[in-house]
Every structure is written in structure tokens, then in C-alpha cells.
Amino acid sequence: MPGRLMIKAPALIRQIDVSLMREIMEGHARYLSGRPNGRRANFAYTDLRNVSLAGIDLTDAELTGARLNGAILSDAKLDRAVLYGCDLRDADLRRASLVRADLRGACLRGANLSSADLRQCDLREGSIALSDLKEGYKVLKHEKRPGELDYALLQGARLQGAQMSGTFARAADFRDADLSGACLNSAKLGKAQLDGADLSNCELTRADLKGASLHRTVVVGANIGDAETSGTDLTDVMGSPPPFVFVDDLPLSEALAAHQAWCATAGAEGAALKGTGLDFRSVRDLAGRQLTALSAPEAIFFGMSLNGAHLQGADLSRADLRATDL
């Protein structure tokens, strides 16, 4: 469940100079490589606004409550890093690796996470409660709501298995992102761009998708009916494959066998397979198959293996080859 972190330090955000930052980073490099005098980097409640840390390795680092808005973290490695309650607004996280990072309560409004790796990260809501002599405990707040991805760019990002229940990601750009197996229960995704994204096996109970665009989105194994979809663009959404596909009253598996016979006999036997919009997923595997001169425009091969298949002269115009092994 989303947590609430209790801390006692009355003074929060600290400033840091370049020499101390370099010392911390050198100690962290020794820590990661197992060399003597290594120490895990601790940038908790540190002002790192607009700092350039491109390509840096902060695996397992402690960054709770840090100010990283506007920071350049492109290609950085932040696997398993604790970024609880961080301010990452407008940060550059392109191609960054945040596998299993703790991002609960982090503010990622407007951040660029294009092609970032966020597999199994935790993006749920969270808050930091500070001890206060007058008020007891006082919740630390960002200028914007904590735990949000509003207007963030996540094109092509990897979010497999991410914990995003209750996350605010309105008008975020998830085009072609992989969210397979992610938990999006009660997530706020109104007007988000999810075109071409993979939402297979996602949990979507009470997710708000009003006004979102899911053109060509994969929802295999996800119950889109559990989400709010008024005004949502669901054109060409890809669900589970049909159990049977026919080509001119012939089952697709038999039509493929006839096509292979046609290829093997230079047209003396069998028949060339021709069809538009055929869903080949029902045959599961096309590895090594003889598909020379196949005519299958707009066909669906999503997630299939075509390893070693013969496709000389085939017409696969406008076909769906996402996640296909070629």
C-alpha cells in the first residue's frame, strides 16, 4: 500500500557544493564496485535543481525528497534508487533506467521519460510527514500534487509491471510505451495519449480514461470494461486473438499449408494465400514457415515469431509487426 514516511529532521532541503557532490559520487562508485571506502550516495532532501547528471550511475542511491526539477538525468542509471517524494518536474530522464525504483509521491509533471526503463517501479501516491512542534505532523507538499505524471513524456518507455494505482497522468504521452502487466487501478489518465501502447494484462479497475486516445492500443488480457471510457478513442484497439480465422471458408492453418505447398511445387499444387486484415495470432508460431509471395496487407502479427520465415516478395503493407521476432 502507498506509504507515509515519518521524519524528524526540522531542516529539510540542503545545499551542496560541487566538491562534496564529487566526493559522494566517487564514494558511490566504490560502493557499487565493492572497493574499499565505498559508501552509498545519500542525496536525501538535497537541492539538485537543474544539475547535469547525464549518464551517471546512481543505482541504489538515496534521493528521498530531493529537488531534481529541471535536472538532466538522460541515460542515467537509477535502478532501485529511492526517489520517494522527489521533485522531478521538467527533468530530462530520456533513456534513463529506473528499474524497480521507488517513485512513490514523486512529482514528474512535464518530465521527459521517452524510452526510459521503468519496469516494476512504484509510481503510486505517497507523502512525507514532517514533525512539527505546533502541528504535530505536517505533510510536505510539492507545488503540484505528489504522485503525478501530468503532461509527462513517456513515448516508448518500458513500464512493465509498474505500480501506478491512483497515479495522476492526465494528458501524459504514453505512445508506443510498454505497460504490460502494470497496475493502473484508479489511475487518472484523462486525455492521455496511449496510441500503440501495450496494455496487455493491465489492471484497469476504476481507471479514468475519459477523453484518452487508445488508437491501436493492445489490451489483450486487460478488462477495458472496468475503466471509465467516455469520449475515449478506442479505434483499432487490439484485444485477444479470435479462436478461428478463415480465408475463403478455409481455416487459416489449412490456407497456410496450401500456401507452403504452392511454394514448394512452384504453383503446381496448393494455392497462394491472399487476404486483407488477417489475424495470424491464432496460429501462434510462424517461425521458419515458407511465406514467399504471401499477400497479407493490414495483417496482425503482434508478438509472434517469424524467426527464419521466408518472406521474399510478400506484401505486408500496413501490417502490425509490433513485438514481432524477425
mmCIF file of C-alpha atoms in Angstrom:
data_model
loop_
_atom_site.group_PDB
_atom_site.id
_atom_site.type_symbol
_atom_site.label_atom_id
_atom_site.label_comp_id
_atom_site.label_asym_id
_atom_site.label_seq_id
_atom_site.Cartn_x
_atom_site.Cartn_y
_atom_site.Cartn_z
ATOM 1 C CA MET A 1 0.000 0.000 0.000
ATOM 2 C CA PRO A 2 1.158 3.594 -0.513
ATOM 3 C CA GLY A 3 3.264 4.658 2.442
ATOM 4 C CA ARG A 4 3.741 7.678 4.591
ATOM 5 C CA LEU A 5 7.318 8.321 5.653
ATOM 6 C CA MET A 6 7.754 9.947 9.084
ATOM 7 C CA ILE A 7 10.928 12.003 9.592
ATOM 8 C CA LYS A 8 12.107 14.140 12.472
ATOM 9 C CA ALA A 9 14.618 16.492 10.866
ATOM 10 C CA PRO A 10 13.284 20.041 11.183
ATOM 11 C CA ALA A 11 15.559 21.416 8.453
ATOM 12 C CA LEU A 12 14.926 19.776 5.131
ATOM 13 C CA ILE A 13 16.477 20.951 1.887
ATOM 14 C CA ARG A 14 20.250 21.302 1.991
ATOM 15 C CA GLN A 15 22.523 22.992 -0.490
ATOM 16 C CA ILE A 16 25.555 21.147 -1.798
ATOM 17 C CA ASP A 17 28.734 22.312 -3.483
ATOM 18 C CA VAL A 18 30.491 20.686 -6.417
ATOM 19 C CA SER A 19 33.374 19.256 -4.393
ATOM 20 C CA LEU A 20 31.062 17.478 -1.938
ATOM 21 C CA MET A 21 28.917 16.147 -4.779
ATOM 22 C CA ARG A 22 32.026 14.762 -6.479
ATOM 23 C CA GLU A 23 33.132 13.153 -3.208
ATOM 24 C CA ILE A 24 29.729 11.500 -2.749
ATOM 25 C CA MET A 25 29.690 10.214 -6.317
ATOM 26 C CA GLU A 26 33.220 8.795 -6.048
ATOM 27 C CA GLY A 27 32.277 7.025 -2.823
ATOM 28 C CA HIS A 28 29.161 5.639 -4.503
ATOM 29 C CA ALA A 29 31.201 4.298 -7.440
ATOM 30 C CA ARG A 30 33.426 2.457 -4.947
ATOM 31 C CA TYR A 31 30.293 1.185 -3.156
ATOM 32 C CA LEU A 32 28.855 -0.223 -6.385
ATOM 33 C CA SER A 33 32.106 -1.923 -7.388
ATOM 34 C CA GLY A 34 32.781 -3.307 -3.898
ATOM 35 C CA ARG A 35 36.019 -1.365 -3.444
ATOM 36 C CA PRO A 36 37.271 -0.155 -0.025
ATOM 37 C CA ASN A 37 35.878 3.084 1.463
ATOM 38 C CA GLY A 38 32.740 2.855 -0.616
ATOM 39 C CA ARG A 39 29.566 4.497 0.612
ATOM 40 C CA ARG A 40 26.057 4.560 -0.793
ATOM 41 C CA ALA A 41 25.195 8.013 -2.150
ATOM 42 C CA ASN A 42 22.776 9.954 0.036
ATOM 43 C CA PHE A 43 21.211 12.992 -1.613
ATOM 44 C CA ALA A 44 18.056 12.981 0.507
ATOM 45 C CA TYR A 45 16.470 16.446 0.752
ATOM 46 C CA THR A 46 19.252 17.932 -1.389
ATOM 47 C CA ASP A 47 18.791 20.821 -3.792
ATOM 48 C CA LEU A 48 19.878 19.425 -7.177
ATOM 49 C CA ARG A 49 17.741 21.634 -9.366
ATOM 50 C CA ASN A 50 18.929 21.935 -12.980
ATOM 51 C CA VAL A 51 22.073 19.912 -12.234
ATOM 52 C CA SER A 52 23.574 17.854 -15.075
ATOM 53 C CA LEU A 53 23.915 14.182 -14.149
ATOM 54 C CA ALA A 54 23.596 12.682 -17.624
ATOM 55 C CA GLY A 55 24.800 9.094 -17.784
ATOM 56 C CA ILE A 56 25.554 8.936 -14.047
ATOM 57 C CA ASP A 57 25.198 5.639 -12.149
ATOM 58 C CA LEU A 58 23.068 6.181 -9.037
ATOM 59 C CA THR A 59 21.906 2.588 -8.647
ATOM 60 C CA ASP A 60 20.505 2.055 -5.112
ATOM 61 C CA ALA A 61 21.098 5.736 -4.219
ATOM 62 C CA GLU A 62 19.049 7.526 -1.551
ATOM 63 C CA LEU A 63 17.257 10.569 -3.027
ATOM 64 C CA THR A 64 14.175 10.880 -0.819
ATOM 65 C CA GLY A 65 12.627 14.340 -1.091
ATOM 66 C CA ALA A 66 15.410 15.682 -3.343
ATOM 67 C CA ARG A 67 14.762 18.647 -5.604
ATOM 68 C CA LEU A 68 15.613 17.491 -9.109
ATOM 69 C CA ASN A 69 13.285 19.684 -11.126
ATOM 70 C CA GLY A 70 14.895 20.618 -14.420
ATOM 71 C CA ALA A 71 17.790 18.200 -13.799
ATOM 72 C CA ILE A 72 19.442 16.444 -16.736
ATOM 73 C CA LEU A 73 19.382 12.711 -15.999
ATOM 74 C CA SER A 74 19.290 11.372 -19.548
ATOM 75 C CA ASP A 75 20.883 7.901 -19.827
ATOM 76 C CA ALA A 76 21.349 7.849 -16.042
ATOM 77 C CA LYS A 77 21.086 4.598 -14.113
ATOM 78 C CA LEU A 78 18.718 4.857 -11.151
ATOM 79 C CA ASP A 79 17.771 1.222 -10.693
ATOM 80 C CA ARG A 80 16.304 0.560 -7.224
ATOM 81 C CA ALA A 81 17.027 4.167 -6.243
ATOM 82 C CA VAL A 82 14.810 5.684 -3.557
ATOM 83 C CA LEU A 83 13.172 8.727 -5.160
ATOM 84 C CA TYR A 84 10.294 8.876 -2.685
ATOM 85 C CA GLY A 85 8.656 12.311 -2.762
ATOM 86 C CA CYS A 86 11.215 13.730 -5.234
ATOM 87 C CA ASP A 87 10.508 16.832 -7.258
ATOM 88 C CA LEU A 88 11.320 15.782 -10.832
ATOM 89 C CA ARG A 89 9.217 18.321 -12.682
ATOM 90 C CA ASP A 90 10.512 19.001 -16.198
ATOM 91 C CA ALA A 91 13.505 16.710 -15.589
ATOM 92 C CA ASP A 92 15.222 15.136 -18.599
ATOM 93 C CA LEU A 93 15.065 11.365 -17.996
ATOM 94 C CA ARG A 94 15.269 10.197 -21.583
ATOM 95 C CA ARG A 95 16.566 6.623 -21.840
ATOM 96 C CA ALA A 96 17.192 6.568 -18.085
ATOM 97 C CA SER A 97 16.976 3.232 -16.281
ATOM 98 C CA LEU A 98 14.674 3.275 -13.248
ATOM 99 C CA VAL A 99 14.049 -0.447 -12.854
ATOM 100 C CA ARG A 100 12.301 -1.110 -9.509
ATOM 101 C CA ALA A 101 12.881 2.486 -8.408
ATOM 102 C CA ASP A 102 10.739 3.833 -5.556
ATOM 103 C CA LEU A 103 8.954 6.830 -7.095
ATOM 104 C CA ARG A 104 6.011 6.959 -4.700
ATOM 105 C CA GLY A 105 4.829 10.509 -4.270
ATOM 106 C CA ALA A 106 7.337 11.811 -6.822
ATOM 107 C CA CYS A 107 6.248 14.760 -8.935
ATOM 108 C CA LEU A 108 7.068 14.068 -12.598
ATOM 109 C CA ARG A 109 4.890 16.748 -14.124
ATOM 110 C CA GLY A 110 6.255 17.618 -17.571
ATOM 111 C CA ALA A 111 9.259 15.275 -17.212
ATOM 112 C CA ASN A 112 10.665 13.678 -20.360
ATOM 113 C CA LEU A 113 10.834 9.910 -19.841
ATOM 114 C CA SER A 114 10.923 8.930 -23.506
ATOM 115 C CA SER A 115 12.408 5.439 -23.958
ATOM 116 C CA ALA A 116 13.108 5.233 -20.210
ATOM 117 C CA ASP A 117 13.104 1.835 -18.496
ATOM 118 C CA LEU A 118 10.651 1.901 -15.569
ATOM 119 C CA ARG A 119 9.955 -1.807 -15.226
ATOM 120 C CA GLN A 120 8.444 -2.744 -11.857
ATOM 121 C CA CYS A 121 8.918 0.766 -10.480
ATOM 122 C CA ASP A 122 6.492 2.120 -7.888
ATOM 123 C CA LEU A 123 4.650 5.252 -9.023
ATOM 124 C CA ARG A 124 1.829 5.196 -6.510
ATOM 125 C CA GLU A 125 0.846 8.137 -4.378
ATOM 126 C CA GLY A 126 2.781 8.838 -1.212
ATOM 127 C CA SER A 127 3.509 11.699 1.144
ATOM 128 C CA ILE A 128 6.223 12.768 3.559
ATOM 129 C CA ALA A 129 5.090 13.829 7.016
ATOM 130 C CA LEU A 130 7.405 16.132 8.965
ATOM 131 C CA SER A 131 7.426 16.556 12.717
ATOM 132 C CA ASP A 132 6.188 19.989 13.717
ATOM 133 C CA LEU A 133 6.188 21.361 17.271
ATOM 134 C CA LYS A 134 2.918 23.219 16.776
ATOM 135 C CA GLU A 135 1.035 20.983 14.356
ATOM 136 C CA GLY A 136 2.358 17.555 15.303
ATOM 137 C CA TYR A 137 2.906 16.154 11.821
ATOM 138 C CA LYS A 138 2.786 18.304 8.713
ATOM 139 C CA VAL A 139 2.703 16.820 5.205
ATOM 140 C CA LEU A 140 5.368 18.069 2.827
ATOM 141 C CA LYS A 141 3.777 19.102 -0.478
ATOM 142 C CA HIS A 142 5.107 19.961 -3.914
ATOM 143 C CA GLU A 143 3.747 22.903 -5.825
ATOM 144 C CA LYS A 144 1.734 20.328 -7.757
ATOM 145 C CA ARG A 145 0.049 17.193 -6.488
ATOM 146 C CA PRO A 146 2.562 14.489 -5.440
ATOM 147 C CA GLY A 147 2.496 11.227 -7.370
ATOM 148 C CA GLU A 148 1.682 12.789 -10.689
ATOM 149 C CA LEU A 149 2.790 12.338 -14.284
ATOM 150 C CA ASP A 150 0.582 15.019 -15.794
ATOM 151 C CA TYR A 151 1.942 16.162 -19.174
ATOM 152 C CA ALA A 152 4.960 13.849 -18.836
ATOM 153 C CA LEU A 153 6.514 12.387 -21.989
ATOM 154 C CA LEU A 154 6.808 8.593 -21.848
ATOM 155 C CA GLN A 155 6.953 7.689 -25.535
ATOM 156 C CA GLY A 156 8.410 4.209 -25.943
ATOM 157 C CA ALA A 157 9.023 3.888 -22.190
ATOM 158 C CA ARG A 158 9.141 0.461 -20.560
ATOM 159 C CA LEU A 159 6.711 0.252 -17.653
ATOM 160 C CA GLN A 160 6.114 -3.488 -17.447
ATOM 161 C CA GLY A 161 4.738 -4.417 -14.042
ATOM 162 C CA ALA A 162 4.853 -0.824 -12.778
ATOM 163 C CA GLN A 163 2.738 0.025 -9.726
ATOM 164 C CA MET A 164 0.668 3.021 -10.837
ATOM 165 C CA SER A 165 -2.589 2.682 -8.908
ATOM 166 C CA GLY A 166 -4.020 6.120 -8.199
ATOM 167 C CA THR A 167 -1.332 7.839 -10.285
ATOM 168 C CA PHE A 168 -2.217 11.186 -11.894
ATOM 169 C CA ALA A 169 -1.100 11.073 -15.529
ATOM 170 C CA ARG A 170 -3.539 13.376 -17.266
ATOM 171 C CA ALA A 171 -2.547 14.402 -20.802
ATOM 172 C CA ALA A 172 0.647 12.319 -20.459
ATOM 173 C CA ASP A 173 2.182 10.877 -23.622
ATOM 174 C CA PHE A 174 2.460 7.066 -23.419
ATOM 175 C CA ARG A 175 2.539 6.433 -27.165
ATOM 176 C CA ASP A 176 4.159 3.067 -28.001
ATOM 177 C CA ALA A 177 5.030 2.549 -24.313
ATOM 178 C CA ASP A 178 5.035 -0.947 -22.819
ATOM 179 C CA LEU A 179 2.703 -1.015 -19.805
ATOM 180 C CA SER A 180 2.062 -4.749 -19.900
ATOM 181 C CA GLY A 181 1.192 -6.137 -16.500
ATOM 182 C CA ALA A 182 1.127 -2.681 -14.897
ATOM 183 C CA CYS A 183 -1.340 -1.858 -12.137
ATOM 184 C CA LEU A 184 -3.399 1.161 -13.206
ATOM 185 C CA ASN A 185 -6.309 0.760 -10.820
ATOM 186 C CA SER A 186 -7.940 4.168 -10.172
ATOM 187 C CA ALA A 187 -5.218 5.899 -12.222
ATOM 188 C CA LYS A 188 -6.181 9.281 -13.676
ATOM 189 C CA LEU A 189 -5.355 9.082 -17.392
ATOM 190 C CA GLY A 190 -7.832 11.559 -18.794
ATOM 191 C CA LYS A 191 -6.796 12.881 -22.222
ATOM 192 C CA ALA A 192 -3.619 10.799 -22.134
ATOM 193 C CA GLN A 193 -2.063 9.634 -25.417
ATOM 194 C CA LEU A 194 -1.821 5.836 -25.371
ATOM 195 C CA ASP A 195 -1.741 5.205 -29.126
ATOM 196 C CA GLY A 196 0.129 1.996 -29.929
ATOM 197 C CA ALA A 197 0.856 1.281 -26.268
ATOM 198 C CA ASP A 198 0.879 -2.244 -24.859
ATOM 199 C CA LEU A 199 -1.648 -2.535 -22.019
ATOM 200 C CA SER A 200 -1.854 -6.315 -22.119
ATOM 201 C CA ASN A 201 -2.746 -7.889 -18.773
ATOM 202 C CA CYS A 202 -3.049 -4.453 -17.141
ATOM 203 C CA GLU A 203 -5.239 -3.895 -14.103
ATOM 204 C CA LEU A 204 -7.653 -1.090 -15.013
ATOM 205 C CA THR A 205 -10.313 -1.199 -12.302
ATOM 206 C CA ARG A 206 -11.868 2.284 -11.987
ATOM 207 C CA ALA A 207 -9.102 3.792 -14.146
ATOM 208 C CA ASP A 208 -10.118 7.153 -15.614
ATOM 209 C CA LEU A 209 -9.527 7.049 -19.381
ATOM 210 C CA LYS A 210 -12.060 9.721 -20.301
ATOM 211 C CA GLY A 211 -11.012 11.563 -23.450
ATOM 212 C CA ALA A 212 -7.840 9.470 -23.813
ATOM 213 C CA SER A 213 -6.621 8.147 -27.158
ATOM 214 C CA LEU A 214 -6.103 4.361 -27.376
ATOM 215 C CA HIS A 215 -5.789 4.050 -31.136
ATOM 216 C CA ARG A 216 -4.170 0.667 -31.936
ATOM 217 C CA THR A 217 -3.529 0.055 -28.238
ATOM 218 C CA VAL A 218 -3.058 -3.569 -27.165
ATOM 219 C CA VAL A 219 -5.475 -4.589 -24.405
ATOM 220 C CA VAL A 220 -5.063 -8.384 -24.518
ATOM 221 C CA GLY A 221 -5.915 -9.769 -21.080
ATOM 222 C CA ALA A 222 -6.929 -6.343 -19.755
ATOM 223 C CA ASN A 223 -10.561 -5.678 -18.899
ATOM 224 C CA ILE A 224 -11.071 -2.282 -20.500
ATOM 225 C CA GLY A 225 -14.701 -2.507 -19.403
ATOM 226 C CA ASP A 226 -13.591 -1.883 -15.811
ATOM 227 C CA ALA A 227 -12.336 1.594 -16.772
ATOM 228 C CA GLU A 228 -14.169 4.851 -17.435
ATOM 229 C CA THR A 229 -14.009 5.338 -21.210
ATOM 230 C CA SER A 230 -16.487 8.065 -22.083
ATOM 231 C CA GLY A 231 -15.097 10.064 -25.002
ATOM 232 C CA THR A 232 -12.156 7.659 -25.351
ATOM 233 C CA ASP A 233 -10.808 6.876 -28.834
ATOM 234 C CA LEU A 234 -10.839 3.065 -28.997
ATOM 235 C CA THR A 235 -10.441 2.680 -32.755
ATOM 236 C CA ASP A 236 -8.482 -0.419 -33.798
ATOM 237 C CA VAL A 237 -7.899 -1.468 -30.195
ATOM 238 C CA MET A 238 -6.337 -4.929 -30.228
ATOM 239 C CA GLY A 239 -7.930 -7.478 -27.941
ATOM 240 C CA SER A 240 -7.380 -11.219 -27.660
ATOM 241 C CA PRO A 241 -6.951 -13.104 -30.949
ATOM 242 C CA PRO A 242 -10.057 -14.767 -32.393
ATOM 243 C CA PRO A 243 -10.107 -18.547 -31.855
ATOM 244 C CA PHE A 244 -10.705 -19.198 -35.567
ATOM 245 C CA VAL A 245 -9.718 -17.277 -38.702
ATOM 246 C CA PHE A 246 -10.939 -18.281 -42.156
ATOM 247 C CA VAL A 247 -9.669 -17.430 -45.628
ATOM 248 C CA ASP A 248 -12.376 -18.065 -48.224
ATOM 249 C CA ASP A 249 -14.080 -20.579 -45.893
ATOM 250 C CA LEU A 250 -10.761 -22.358 -45.298
ATOM 251 C CA PRO A 251 -9.228 -22.313 -41.776
ATOM 252 C CA LEU A 252 -6.116 -20.150 -41.705
ATOM 253 C CA SER A 253 -3.902 -23.088 -40.689
ATOM 254 C CA GLU A 254 -5.043 -25.015 -43.776
ATOM 255 C CA ALA A 255 -4.652 -21.947 -46.003
ATOM 256 C CA LEU A 256 -1.056 -21.642 -44.759
ATOM 257 C CA ALA A 257 -0.403 -25.311 -45.532
ATOM 258 C CA ALA A 258 -1.814 -24.817 -49.027
ATOM 259 C CA HIS A 259 0.434 -21.766 -49.490
ATOM 260 C CA GLN A 260 3.506 -23.764 -48.482
ATOM 261 C CA ALA A 261 2.566 -26.496 -50.954
ATOM 262 C CA TRP A 262 2.141 -23.821 -53.651
ATOM 263 C CA CYS A 263 5.637 -22.500 -52.888
ATOM 264 C CA ALA A 264 7.226 -25.960 -52.788
ATOM 265 C CA THR A 265 5.756 -27.009 -56.156
ATOM 266 C CA ALA A 266 6.175 -23.679 -57.975
ATOM 267 C CA GLY A 267 2.405 -23.326 -58.172
ATOM 268 C CA ALA A 268 1.593 -26.876 -59.331
ATOM 269 C CA GLU A 269 -0.190 -27.687 -56.070
ATOM 270 C CA GLY A 270 -1.925 -25.758 -53.317
ATOM 271 C CA ALA A 271 -2.874 -22.076 -53.611
ATOM 272 C CA ALA A 272 -1.291 -18.714 -52.796
ATOM 273 C CA LEU A 273 -2.615 -17.186 -49.600
ATOM 274 C CA LYS A 274 -4.233 -13.794 -50.133
ATOM 275 C CA GLY A 275 -6.240 -11.836 -47.587
ATOM 276 C CA THR A 276 -6.565 -8.386 -46.039
ATOM 277 C CA GLY A 277 -6.557 -7.784 -42.293
ATOM 278 C CA LEU A 278 -5.893 -11.402 -41.350
ATOM 279 C CA ASP A 279 -5.076 -12.055 -37.679
ATOM 280 C CA PHE A 280 -2.259 -14.609 -37.723
ATOM 281 C CA ARG A 281 -2.030 -14.796 -33.909
ATOM 282 C CA SER A 282 -4.427 -17.763 -33.908
ATOM 283 C CA VAL A 283 -1.670 -19.962 -35.421
ATOM 284 C CA ARG A 284 0.758 -18.798 -32.690
ATOM 285 C CA ASP A 285 4.051 -19.522 -34.457
ATOM 286 C CA LEU A 286 5.281 -18.816 -37.987
ATOM 287 C CA ALA A 287 8.993 -19.446 -37.358
ATOM 288 C CA GLY A 288 10.700 -20.983 -40.383
ATOM 289 C CA ARG A 289 7.491 -21.101 -42.431
ATOM 290 C CA GLN A 290 7.520 -20.727 -46.205
ATOM 291 C CA LEU A 291 5.588 -17.490 -46.795
ATOM 292 C CA THR A 292 7.149 -16.348 -50.072
ATOM 293 C CA ALA A 293 4.816 -14.063 -52.073
ATOM 294 C CA LEU A 294 2.273 -14.024 -49.238
ATOM 295 C CA SER A 295 -0.302 -11.264 -49.792
ATOM 296 C CA ALA A 296 -1.468 -10.117 -46.371
ATOM 297 C CA PRO A 297 -1.807 -6.319 -46.192
ATOM 298 C CA GLU A 298 -3.006 -4.972 -42.834
ATOM 299 C CA ALA A 299 -2.358 -8.372 -41.229
ATOM 300 C CA ILE A 300 -1.769 -8.754 -37.492
ATOM 301 C CA PHE A 301 1.439 -10.476 -36.389
ATOM 302 C CA PHE A 302 1.686 -8.815 -32.970
ATOM 303 C CA GLY A 303 4.052 -10.655 -30.612
ATOM 304 C CA MET A 304 4.607 -13.582 -32.982
ATOM 305 C CA SER A 305 7.795 -15.340 -34.021
ATOM 306 C CA LEU A 306 8.707 -15.047 -37.694
ATOM 307 C CA ASN A 307 12.251 -16.154 -36.980
ATOM 308 C CA GLY A 308 13.689 -17.684 -40.157
ATOM 309 C CA ALA A 309 10.456 -17.313 -42.120
ATOM 310 C CA HIS A 310 10.696 -16.905 -45.910
ATOM 311 C CA LEU A 311 9.022 -13.621 -46.830
ATOM 312 C CA GLN A 312 10.542 -12.867 -50.244
ATOM 313 C CA GLY A 313 8.130 -10.762 -52.266
ATOM 314 C CA ALA A 314 5.488 -10.781 -49.518
ATOM 315 C CA ASP A 315 3.022 -7.914 -49.262
ATOM 316 C CA LEU A 316 2.799 -6.904 -45.587
ATOM 317 C CA SER A 317 1.875 -3.288 -46.180
ATOM 318 C CA ARG A 318 0.326 -1.637 -43.108
ATOM 319 C CA ALA A 319 0.743 -4.890 -41.152
ATOM 320 C CA ASP A 320 1.051 -4.834 -37.354
ATOM 321 C CA LEU A 321 4.513 -6.203 -36.603
ATOM 322 C CA ARG A 322 4.939 -4.792 -33.100
ATOM 323 C CA ALA A 323 6.903 -7.057 -30.750
ATOM 324 C CA THR A 324 7.439 -9.478 -33.639
ATOM 325 C CA ASP A 325 10.597 -11.592 -33.828
ATOM 326 C CA LEU A 326 12.041 -11.119 -37.299
#
